[in-house]
Rosetta silent file (secondary structure, phi, psi, omega in degrees, C-alpha in Angstrom):
SEQUENCE: XXXXXXXXXXXXXXXXXXXXXXXXXXXXXXXXXXXXXXXXXXXXXXXXXXXXXXXXXXXXXXXXXXXXXXXXXXXXXXXXXXXXXXXXXXXXXXXXXXXXXXXXXXXXXXXXXXXXXXXXXXXXXXXXXXXXXXXXXXXXXXXXXXXXXXXXXXXXXXXXXXXXXXXXXXXXXXXXXXXXXXXXXXXXXXXXXXXXXXXXXXXXXXXXXXXXXXXXXXXXXXXXXXXXXXXXXXXXXXXXXXXXXXXXXXXXXXXXXXXXXXXXXXXXXX
SCORE:     score description
SCORE:     0.000 S_00000001
   1 L     0.000  -35.869  178.981   64.074   33.734 -138.253 S_00000001
   2 H   -62.815  -41.035 -179.730   60.580   33.356 -136.820 S_00000001
   3 H   -60.718  -40.237  178.969   61.235   29.649 -136.217 S_00000001
   4 H   -61.932  -43.324 -179.457   64.417   30.514 -134.341 S_00000001
   5 H   -62.918  -45.584 -178.736   62.526   32.957 -132.115 S_00000001
   6 H   -63.617  -41.597  178.616   59.779   30.433 -131.353 S_00000001
   7 H   -62.812  -38.944  178.703   62.305   27.716 -130.543 S_00000001
   8 H   -63.350  -43.836  179.281   64.095   30.125 -128.203 S_00000001
   9 H   -64.572  -38.730  179.875   60.843   31.032 -126.489 S_00000001
  10 H   -62.413  -41.093  178.480   59.941   27.370 -126.147 S_00000001
  11 H   -62.447  -43.401  179.932   63.281   26.654 -124.447 S_00000001
  12 H   -63.538  -40.807  179.970   62.744   29.535 -122.015 S_00000001
  13 H   -62.237  -43.229  178.189   59.207   28.328 -121.277 S_00000001
  14 H   -62.603  -42.182  179.098   60.469   24.825 -120.523 S_00000001
  15 H   -62.661  -44.459 -179.847   63.193   26.195 -118.264 S_00000001
  16 H   -62.879  -43.833  179.546   60.701   28.417 -116.406 S_00000001
  17 H   -63.361  -37.719  179.140   58.246   25.550 -115.983 S_00000001
  18 H   -64.740  -40.412  178.969   61.053   23.331 -114.698 S_00000001
  19 H   -65.400  -42.583  179.929   62.082   25.921 -112.120 S_00000001
  20 H   -63.646  -41.317  179.999   58.475   26.340 -110.911 S_00000001
  21 H   -63.784  -40.225  179.144   58.031   22.582 -110.602 S_00000001
  22 H   -65.113  -38.607 -179.558   61.269   22.318 -108.639 S_00000001
  23 H   -68.044  -36.886 -178.093   60.169   25.135 -106.343 S_00000001
  24 H   -75.929  -31.995 -178.499   56.770   23.537 -105.764 S_00000001
  25 L   -74.484  120.139 -178.381   58.157   20.051 -105.167 S_00000001
  26 L   -66.697  134.622  179.706   59.160   19.754 -101.494 S_00000001
  27 L   -77.364  166.174  177.673   62.766   18.811 -101.010 S_00000001
  28 H   -59.912  -36.273 -179.751   63.892   16.003  -98.767 S_00000001
  29 H   -64.950  -42.851  179.098   65.166   18.565  -96.283 S_00000001
  30 H   -64.953  -41.314  178.887   61.793   20.282  -96.151 S_00000001
  31 H   -62.742  -39.183  178.593   59.996   17.007  -95.680 S_00000001
  32 H   -64.520  -39.978  178.813   62.311   16.079  -92.831 S_00000001
  33 H   -64.446  -43.349  179.063   61.659   19.413  -91.149 S_00000001
  34 H   -62.394  -41.720  178.323   57.908   19.001  -91.531 S_00000001
  35 H   -64.703  -37.357  178.834   58.100   15.504  -90.112 S_00000001
  36 H   -64.680  -39.750  179.418   60.160   16.736  -87.186 S_00000001
  37 H   -64.554  -43.321  179.049   57.561   19.410  -86.417 S_00000001
  38 H   -63.934  -39.646  178.658   54.752   16.857  -86.483 S_00000001
  39 H   -63.910  -39.707  178.790   56.745   14.550  -84.271 S_00000001
  40 H   -63.371  -39.494  179.815   57.381   17.369  -81.787 S_00000001
  41 H   -63.613  -40.120  178.894   53.664   18.113  -81.640 S_00000001
  42 H   -67.252  -40.211  179.825   52.912   14.490  -80.866 S_00000001
  43 H   -65.029  -30.143 -176.692   55.573   14.387  -78.181 S_00000001
  44 H   -59.264  -34.625 -177.548   54.121   17.517  -76.576 S_00000001
  45 L  -114.873   20.921  175.236   50.963   15.744  -75.411 S_00000001
  46 L   -61.518  138.264 -176.036   52.294   12.236  -74.905 S_00000001
  47 H   -52.442  -41.191 -178.837   50.716   10.816  -71.713 S_00000001
  48 H   -64.147  -40.509  179.947   54.067   10.230  -70.009 S_00000001
  49 H   -68.649  -40.841  178.618   55.159   13.802  -70.653 S_00000001
  50 H   -63.907  -41.672  178.018   51.825   15.231  -69.462 S_00000001
  51 H   -60.454  -38.229  179.487   52.039   13.146  -66.275 S_00000001
  52 H   -66.247  -41.065  177.329   55.491   14.561  -65.625 S_00000001
  53 H   -63.009  -45.120  179.591   54.239   18.126  -66.062 S_00000001
  54 H   -62.081  -37.917  178.570   51.312   17.459  -63.721 S_00000001
  55 H   -63.956  -42.378  178.891   53.687   15.996  -61.158 S_00000001
  56 H   -64.905  -38.883  177.265   55.889   19.097  -61.286 S_00000001
  57 H   -64.757  -38.920  178.603   52.842   21.319  -60.874 S_00000001
  58 H   -64.234  -38.445  179.426   51.729   19.266  -57.863 S_00000001
  59 H   -67.177  -37.519 -176.381   55.149   19.662  -56.275 S_00000001
  60 H   -83.718  -38.230 -175.348   55.151   23.411  -56.823 S_00000001
  61 L  -134.099   70.844 -174.924   51.477   24.212  -56.182 S_00000001
  62 L   -68.529  -23.462 -176.318   49.878   21.380  -54.194 S_00000001
  63 L  -128.761   42.751 -179.481   46.979   23.497  -52.922 S_00000001
  64 L   -66.767  133.435  179.895   46.357   25.992  -55.717 S_00000001
  65 L  -135.491  171.212  177.090   42.946   27.645  -55.454 S_00000001
  66 L   -66.080  134.843 -176.466   41.017   30.471  -57.081 S_00000001
  67 L   -81.703  -13.483 -179.462   42.409   33.841  -56.013 S_00000001
  68 L   -77.670  125.117 -179.683   39.030   35.609  -56.141 S_00000001
  69 L   -77.985  133.745 -178.366   37.517   35.944  -52.661 S_00000001
  70 L  -160.687  158.388  178.235   33.924   34.772  -52.408 S_00000001
  71 L  -111.166  -15.210 -179.625   31.447   33.183  -50.028 S_00000001
  72 L  -156.794  176.211 -175.424   29.149   31.516  -52.536 S_00000001
  73 H   -63.654  -37.559 -178.440   28.731   30.709  -56.221 S_00000001
  74 H   -67.560  -42.606  177.361   26.947   33.951  -57.036 S_00000001
  75 H   -61.365  -38.022  177.781   29.679   36.092  -55.495 S_00000001
  76 H   -65.700  -38.732  177.614   32.258   34.126  -57.490 S_00000001
  77 H   -60.366  -48.580  179.640   30.251   34.745  -60.669 S_00000001
  78 H   -62.074  -44.985 -179.264   30.199   38.506  -60.047 S_00000001
  79 H   -62.439  -39.086 -179.770   33.886   38.547  -59.127 S_00000001
  80 H   -67.741  -38.176  175.604   34.824   36.614  -62.262 S_00000001
  81 H   -62.688  -41.690 -179.802   32.886   39.051  -64.438 S_00000001
  82 H   -69.100  -24.500 -174.792   34.703   41.932  -62.737 S_00000001
  83 L   -76.764   -8.026  178.501   38.099   40.255  -63.228 S_00000001
  84 L   -62.828  124.915 -178.728   38.009   40.679  -67.011 S_00000001
  85 L    55.721   32.973 -179.806   40.932   42.966  -67.954 S_00000001
  86 L  -150.589  150.310  179.832   41.499   43.563  -64.231 S_00000001
  87 L   -77.531  152.325  176.792   43.695   42.006  -61.553 S_00000001
  88 H   -63.296  -33.262  179.428   42.240   39.723  -58.916 S_00000001
  89 H   -60.741  -44.746  178.721   43.809   41.970  -56.287 S_00000001
  90 H   -64.494  -43.274  179.142   41.789   44.943  -57.493 S_00000001
  91 H   -60.739  -42.401 -178.606   38.594   42.887  -57.652 S_00000001
  92 H   -67.453  -19.438  175.091   39.146   41.640  -54.094 S_00000001
  93 H   -81.096  -28.565 -176.753   39.381   45.236  -52.909 S_00000001
  94 H   -85.614  -38.551 -169.528   36.087   46.166  -54.552 S_00000001
  95 H   -68.492  -31.307  179.171   33.900   43.167  -53.749 S_00000001
  96 H   -56.302  -50.736  178.061   33.682   43.333  -49.909 S_00000001
  97 H   -66.809  -36.706 -178.622   31.789   46.641  -49.989 S_00000001
  98 H   -62.915  -44.007 -177.659   29.949   45.578  -53.137 S_00000001
  99 H   -76.469  -23.251  173.060   28.576   42.391  -51.559 S_00000001
 100 H   -71.136  -36.382 -179.523   27.607   44.207  -48.380 S_00000001
 101 H   -76.043  -37.872 -179.745   25.589   46.660  -50.481 S_00000001
 102 L  -126.084   83.180 -173.576   24.101   43.954  -52.756 S_00000001
 103 L   -75.393  -18.147 -176.228   24.052   40.701  -50.746 S_00000001
 104 L  -132.322  164.569  175.340   21.809   38.641  -53.068 S_00000001
 105 H   -57.080  -36.088  179.421   21.109   38.200  -56.797 S_00000001
 106 H   -63.963  -38.976  178.604   17.780   39.983  -56.274 S_00000001
 107 H   -63.287  -40.588  176.561   19.566   43.031  -54.826 S_00000001
 108 H   -67.907  -38.230 -175.542   21.789   43.186  -57.912 S_00000001
 109 H   -62.998  -31.628 -178.108   18.819   42.614  -60.226 S_00000001
 110 L  -103.240    9.011 -178.339   17.006   45.729  -58.985 S_00000001
 111 L   -68.268  152.368  175.030   20.128   47.885  -58.582 S_00000001
 112 L   -74.280  123.317 -175.655   20.369   51.253  -60.297 S_00000001
 113 H   -55.386  -44.888 -178.085   22.677   50.758  -63.310 S_00000001
 114 H   -66.880  -36.447  178.504   24.476   54.073  -62.937 S_00000001
 115 H   -68.407  -41.238  178.067   25.028   53.539  -59.232 S_00000001
 116 H   -63.829  -38.473  178.195   26.375   50.037  -59.837 S_00000001
 117 H   -57.607  -42.791  179.517   28.697   51.407  -62.504 S_00000001
 118 H   -69.906  -33.381  179.299   30.248   53.753  -59.974 S_00000001
 119 H   -64.493  -29.958 -176.124   30.530   50.966  -57.393 S_00000001
 120 L  -113.365   12.588 -172.873   32.678   48.902  -59.771 S_00000001
 121 H   -53.923  -40.124 -173.744   34.310   51.740  -61.696 S_00000001
 122 H   -69.227  -10.513  179.267   37.857   50.989  -60.519 S_00000001
 123 H   -85.989   -6.809  179.512   37.781   47.523  -62.148 S_00000001
 124 L    82.390  156.080 -179.990   37.618   49.056  -65.637 S_00000001
 125 L    47.583   39.794 -169.187   35.083   48.559  -68.428 S_00000001
 126 H   -66.665  -28.506  179.067   32.528   49.256  -65.713 S_00000001
 127 H   -67.828  -48.929  178.968   29.573   49.954  -68.025 S_00000001
 128 H   -64.698  -39.191 -179.814   29.791   46.611  -69.801 S_00000001
 129 H   -67.177  -40.747  177.655   30.484   44.793  -66.540 S_00000001
 130 H   -62.370  -41.142  178.505   27.515   46.430  -64.815 S_00000001
 131 H   -62.161  -42.415  179.766   25.302   45.438  -67.737 S_00000001
 132 H   -66.684  -42.814 -179.305   26.499   41.831  -67.526 S_00000001
 133 H   -65.343  -43.320  178.754   26.035   41.639  -63.748 S_00000001
 134 H   -63.769  -45.443 -179.339   22.537   43.127  -63.927 S_00000001
 135 H   -64.083  -44.129  179.116   21.534   40.851  -66.810 S_00000001
 136 H   -64.547  -42.040 -179.302   22.923   37.713  -65.155 S_00000001
 137 H   -62.573  -44.488  179.795   21.308   38.570  -61.823 S_00000001
 138 H   -62.190  -41.968 -179.652   17.888   39.112  -63.394 S_00000001
 139 H   -68.205  -38.869  178.151   18.067   35.807  -65.275 S_00000001
 140 H   -62.201  -41.034  179.632   19.204   33.924  -62.174 S_00000001
 141 H   -69.808  -45.501 -172.909   16.257   35.368  -60.219 S_00000001
 142 H   -81.024  -35.810 -173.719   13.662   34.897  -62.966 S_00000001
 143 H  -105.883  -23.550 -173.831   14.787   31.614  -64.559 S_00000001
 144 L  -124.038   21.043  174.507   16.778   29.741  -61.917 S_00000001
 145 L    63.509   27.760  178.339   15.032   30.551  -58.654 S_00000001
 146 L    81.119    7.671 -179.108   17.792   32.838  -57.412 S_00000001
 147 L  -117.163  142.877  178.363   20.461   30.127  -57.635 S_00000001
 148 L   -66.641  128.632 -179.203   23.455   29.944  -59.959 S_00000001
 149 L   -64.422  159.362 -173.933   22.895   27.129  -62.489 S_00000001
 150 L  -115.714   18.506  175.783   25.116   24.062  -62.378 S_00000001
 151 L  -127.025  153.166  179.169   25.486   23.146  -66.042 S_00000001
 152 H   -61.556  -43.104 -177.642   27.602   24.655  -68.789 S_00000001
 153 H   -58.870  -44.273 -179.231   24.592   25.016  -71.078 S_00000001
 154 H   -72.631  -38.365  178.964   22.635   27.021  -68.505 S_00000001
 155 H   -59.621  -38.908 -176.925   25.639   29.092  -67.445 S_00000001
 156 L   -71.186   -7.900  175.663   26.190   30.202  -71.028 S_00000001
 157 L   -85.425   -9.017 -179.860   22.679   31.723  -71.088 S_00000001
 158 L   -79.939  145.353 -177.890   23.741   34.303  -68.494 S_00000001
 159 L   -62.908  130.559  176.373   24.695   37.770  -69.678 S_00000001
 160 L    74.955   10.549 -177.548   28.428   38.275  -70.136 S_00000001
 161 L  -107.978  120.251  172.893   29.266   34.637  -69.346 S_00000001
 162 L  -113.806 -170.985 -172.941   31.440   32.608  -71.732 S_00000001
 163 H   -62.152  -36.797 -178.479   33.206   29.286  -71.184 S_00000001
 164 H   -61.046  -51.829  179.875   36.048   30.725  -69.108 S_00000001
 165 H   -62.163  -43.020 -179.871   33.733   32.316  -66.542 S_00000001
 166 H   -61.827  -42.203  179.050   31.448   29.279  -66.539 S_00000001
 167 H   -64.505  -38.421  177.876   34.396   26.923  -65.933 S_00000001
 168 H   -60.523  -50.036 -176.418   35.638   29.076  -63.055 S_00000001
 169 H   -68.202  -49.158 -178.038   32.249   29.051  -61.313 S_00000001
 170 H   -62.896  -42.602 -178.151   31.355   25.420  -61.994 S_00000001
 171 H   -72.723  -46.036 -174.331   34.801   24.130  -61.037 S_00000001
 172 H   -79.941  -44.223 -175.298   35.527   26.307  -58.021 S_00000001
 173 H   -81.216  -36.177 -173.659   32.066   26.721  -56.496 S_00000001
 174 H  -115.552   -7.916 -178.119   30.564   23.316  -57.303 S_00000001
 175 L    68.808   25.725 -179.333   33.541   21.065  -58.026 S_00000001
 176 L   -97.812  116.649 -179.275   32.110   20.301  -61.476 S_00000001
 177 L   -85.672   87.992 -178.674   34.808   19.610  -64.070 S_00000001
 178 L   -95.649  -10.337 -178.913   33.096   20.962  -67.167 S_00000001
 179 L   169.440 -166.030  179.765   36.306   22.026  -68.910 S_00000001
 180 L  -114.362  130.905  177.505   39.608   23.850  -68.445 S_00000001
 181 L   -68.730  124.846  178.758   39.787   27.542  -67.596 S_00000001
 182 L  -118.272   95.423  171.659   41.738   29.303  -70.358 S_00000001
 183 L  -102.597 -169.354 -177.070   42.833   32.793  -69.360 S_00000001
 184 H   -63.486  -34.560  178.918   45.877   34.653  -70.665 S_00000001
 185 H   -66.597  -50.441 -179.253   48.199   32.708  -68.327 S_00000001
 186 H   -62.615  -37.936 -178.444   46.880   29.297  -69.326 S_00000001
 187 H   -60.949  -51.861 -174.544   46.888   30.310  -72.983 S_00000001
 188 H   -76.959  -34.177 -179.077   50.535   31.286  -73.213 S_00000001
 189 H   -71.249  -40.781  178.507   51.917   28.653  -70.823 S_00000001
 190 H   -61.924  -33.574  176.736   50.079   25.786  -72.539 S_00000001
 191 H   -70.124  -44.366 -179.210   51.571   26.976  -75.823 S_00000001
 192 H   -68.054  -29.102  177.252   55.076   27.208  -74.388 S_00000001
 193 L   -81.284    0.968  178.611   54.713   23.761  -72.829 S_00000001
 194 L    63.797   31.946  175.763   53.848   22.472  -76.314 S_00000001
 195 L   -91.808  -10.902  176.962   50.468   21.209  -75.113 S_00000001
 196 L  -155.004  152.400  174.475   48.684   23.114  -77.882 S_00000001
 197 L  -108.801   -2.858 -174.767   49.453   24.773  -81.192 S_00000001
 198 L   -87.370  161.564  176.303   46.251   26.827  -81.202 S_00000001
 199 L  -117.115  -16.875  178.224   45.722   30.453  -80.254 S_00000001
 200 L   -78.435  127.166 -176.667   41.928   30.451  -80.005 S_00000001
 201 H   -54.499  -38.666 -179.977   40.843   29.908  -76.348 S_00000001
 202 H   -64.066  -42.414  179.885   38.070   27.462  -77.318 S_00000001
 203 H   -70.895  -36.296  176.941   40.479   25.304  -79.317 S_00000001
 204 H   -62.643  -42.929  178.977   43.113   25.521  -76.577 S_00000001
 205 H   -59.978  -42.939  178.903   40.544   24.311  -74.059 S_00000001
 206 H   -62.573  -39.632  177.309   39.689   21.340  -76.268 S_00000001
 207 H   -63.360  -42.980  179.622   43.391   20.477  -76.559 S_00000001
 208 H   -65.141  -38.485 -179.603   43.795   20.672  -72.779 S_00000001
 209 H   -66.731  -31.385  176.815   40.721   18.522  -72.199 S_00000001
 210 H   -76.539  -36.055 -174.037   42.173   15.848  -74.485 S_00000001
 211 H   -83.472  -35.239 -173.756   45.668   15.976  -72.982 S_00000001
 212 L  -102.542  135.414  177.668   44.880   16.301  -69.261 S_00000001
 213 L   -57.835  144.366 -175.259   42.821   13.727  -67.325 S_00000001
 214 H   -58.294  -35.405 -178.301   39.335   14.984  -66.452 S_00000001
 215 H   -73.386   -0.711  177.650   39.877   14.631  -62.719 S_00000001
 216 H  -111.575   -2.628 -174.047   42.724   17.149  -63.024 S_00000001
 217 H   -57.243  -46.340 -175.404   40.981   19.845  -65.061 S_00000001
 218 H   -66.801  -53.631 -178.841   40.027   22.056  -62.096 S_00000001
 219 H   -64.876  -39.799  179.300   43.339   21.883  -60.209 S_00000001
 220 H   -57.353  -42.084  178.956   45.363   22.058  -63.434 S_00000001
 221 H   -61.926  -48.400 -179.944   43.690   25.364  -64.320 S_00000001
 222 H   -61.403  -40.183 -177.365   44.436   26.870  -60.915 S_00000001
 223 H   -66.452  -44.284  179.844   48.033   25.632  -61.025 S_00000001
 224 H   -66.372  -38.922  178.160   48.810   27.080  -64.458 S_00000001
 225 H   -63.289  -45.124  179.721   47.212   30.422  -63.541 S_00000001
 226 H   -65.578  -39.854  177.685   49.228   30.576  -60.324 S_00000001
 227 H   -61.244  -41.973  179.422   52.393   29.546  -62.169 S_00000001
 228 H   -62.511  -38.933 -177.888   51.819   32.317  -64.692 S_00000001
 229 H   -74.512  -37.560 -172.601   51.419   34.934  -61.992 S_00000001
 230 H   -89.703  -26.931 -170.312   54.326   33.902  -59.812 S_00000001
 231 L  -118.338  -41.281 -165.673   56.915   32.804  -62.321 S_00000001
 232 L   -99.771  152.672  173.133   56.238   33.801  -65.886 S_00000001
 233 L  -109.964  150.343 -177.278   56.242   37.026  -67.811 S_00000001
 234 L   -59.740  -38.650  179.584   53.957   37.677  -70.770 S_00000001
 235 L  -107.251  112.808  177.693   56.932   38.328  -73.060 S_00000001
 236 L    75.592   79.925  179.160   59.634   35.703  -72.919 S_00000001
 237 L   -63.610  146.816 -176.848   58.776   33.121  -70.279 S_00000001
 238 L   -71.222  172.004 -178.643   61.601   32.292  -67.951 S_00000001
 239 H   -63.712  -17.230  179.781   63.600   29.066  -67.944 S_00000001
 240 H   -60.377  -32.743  179.090   61.322   27.811  -65.180 S_00000001
 241 H   -69.131  -43.719  177.672   58.693   27.020  -67.791 S_00000001
 242 H   -62.872  -39.207  178.974   61.168   25.029  -69.850 S_00000001
 243 H   -64.330  -39.810  177.456   62.303   23.294  -66.693 S_00000001
 244 H   -62.382  -43.254 -177.640   58.722   22.448  -65.863 S_00000001
 245 H   -64.129  -38.361 -175.052   58.154   21.044  -69.344 S_00000001
 246 H   -97.524   -7.135 -179.753   61.242   18.844  -69.257 S_00000001
 247 L    69.498   38.587 -177.437   61.185   17.958  -65.564 S_00000001
 248 L   -87.135   94.314 -176.739   64.675   19.354  -64.941 S_00000001
 249 H   -61.202  -29.142 -178.034   64.992   19.195  -61.165 S_00000001
 250 H   -66.932  -23.205 -177.159   68.374   20.913  -61.268 S_00000001
 251 H  -101.711    1.918 -177.171   66.783   24.071  -62.627 S_00000001
 252 L  -126.823  135.959  169.104   63.771   24.155  -60.310 S_00000001
 253 E  -145.004  166.258 -178.464   63.492   24.695  -56.597 S_00000001
 254 E   -83.403  145.460  177.427   60.745   25.821  -54.271 S_00000001
 255 L   -69.115  143.225 -176.361   60.495   29.425  -53.202 S_00000001
 256 L   -71.360  -20.971 -175.929   61.479   29.873  -49.554 S_00000001
 257 L  -115.784   39.484  177.946   58.417   32.025  -48.755 S_00000001
 258 L   138.961  166.059 -178.162   55.640   30.059  -50.356 S_00000001
 259 L   -68.684  154.208  177.526   54.901   27.564  -53.122 S_00000001
 260 L   147.940  175.934  177.916   56.086   28.213  -56.640 S_00000001
 261 E  -113.624  144.778  178.790   58.921   27.677  -59.053 S_00000001
 262 E  -146.925  139.605  174.982   62.020   29.782  -59.287 S_00000001
 263 L   -81.947  132.006 -171.545   65.147   29.672  -61.370 S_00000001
 264 L   -66.140  -36.548 -172.627   68.125   29.676  -59.037 S_00000001
 265 L   -81.117  -27.065 -174.047   70.403   31.942  -61.020 S_00000001
 266 L  -137.088  120.514  179.279   67.954   34.681  -61.893 S_00000001
 267 L   -63.233  144.637 -177.374   65.010   35.938  -59.793 S_00000001
 268 L  -102.826  133.678  176.290   61.711   35.917  -61.615 S_00000001
 269 L   -85.214  123.731 -177.214   59.376   38.885  -61.675 S_00000001
 270 L   -70.641    0.000    0.000   55.807   37.703  -61.070 S_00000001
């Protein structure tokens, strides 16, 4: 009887092992799906497809520029720091009085922290932003002769400055293409356009730098940001994005009161 039991257990063990092996072994269908996904990823950044996307962006936003109002590189740096978790419209309302009160990096460097906090309070996260502005201003005065540095390496030594802020300042103020600005608009649109599979801003930037020609990095950033504001919603991008990706002229037309993309059948909330 013991032999019978052992033989029965052995049969069950073999059956169980066979089922596990079958489950672990990828089926032909699964392999085809995986191959299709890899193929789609390759198609997403094919040069011809990227050129078509860039062409559509040029047609829609031929003169896209930074929305933050500024007169020099330092003002743009301060404005970009203030724009974190805040709209450009709000920042542009705060900065005129702010720059009249503190016209130079030295004026910011010696400002009273609590007073500066109140000056920028309406932009949100004002304590951290004041700390970053004061720290950056002091370093610019002490280490860079009162001038905003012109390299990514030096920019990243400033308080509160990461690659996004550095790319904004270097690209917009100096025309230096050091990378691609990746804000929330660029992040989600680049994913929807199948130009990246990543979610980390640093990795997305690297993907964009590989896919987009270097002489387009600055304008491309401005165009995607503007497209995100005028056309797309954070949840569920409109068909205009798909139309942009595929170059479907029938689904895209220019807005009558300014540049941009709009789906004809359904108005888009900016």
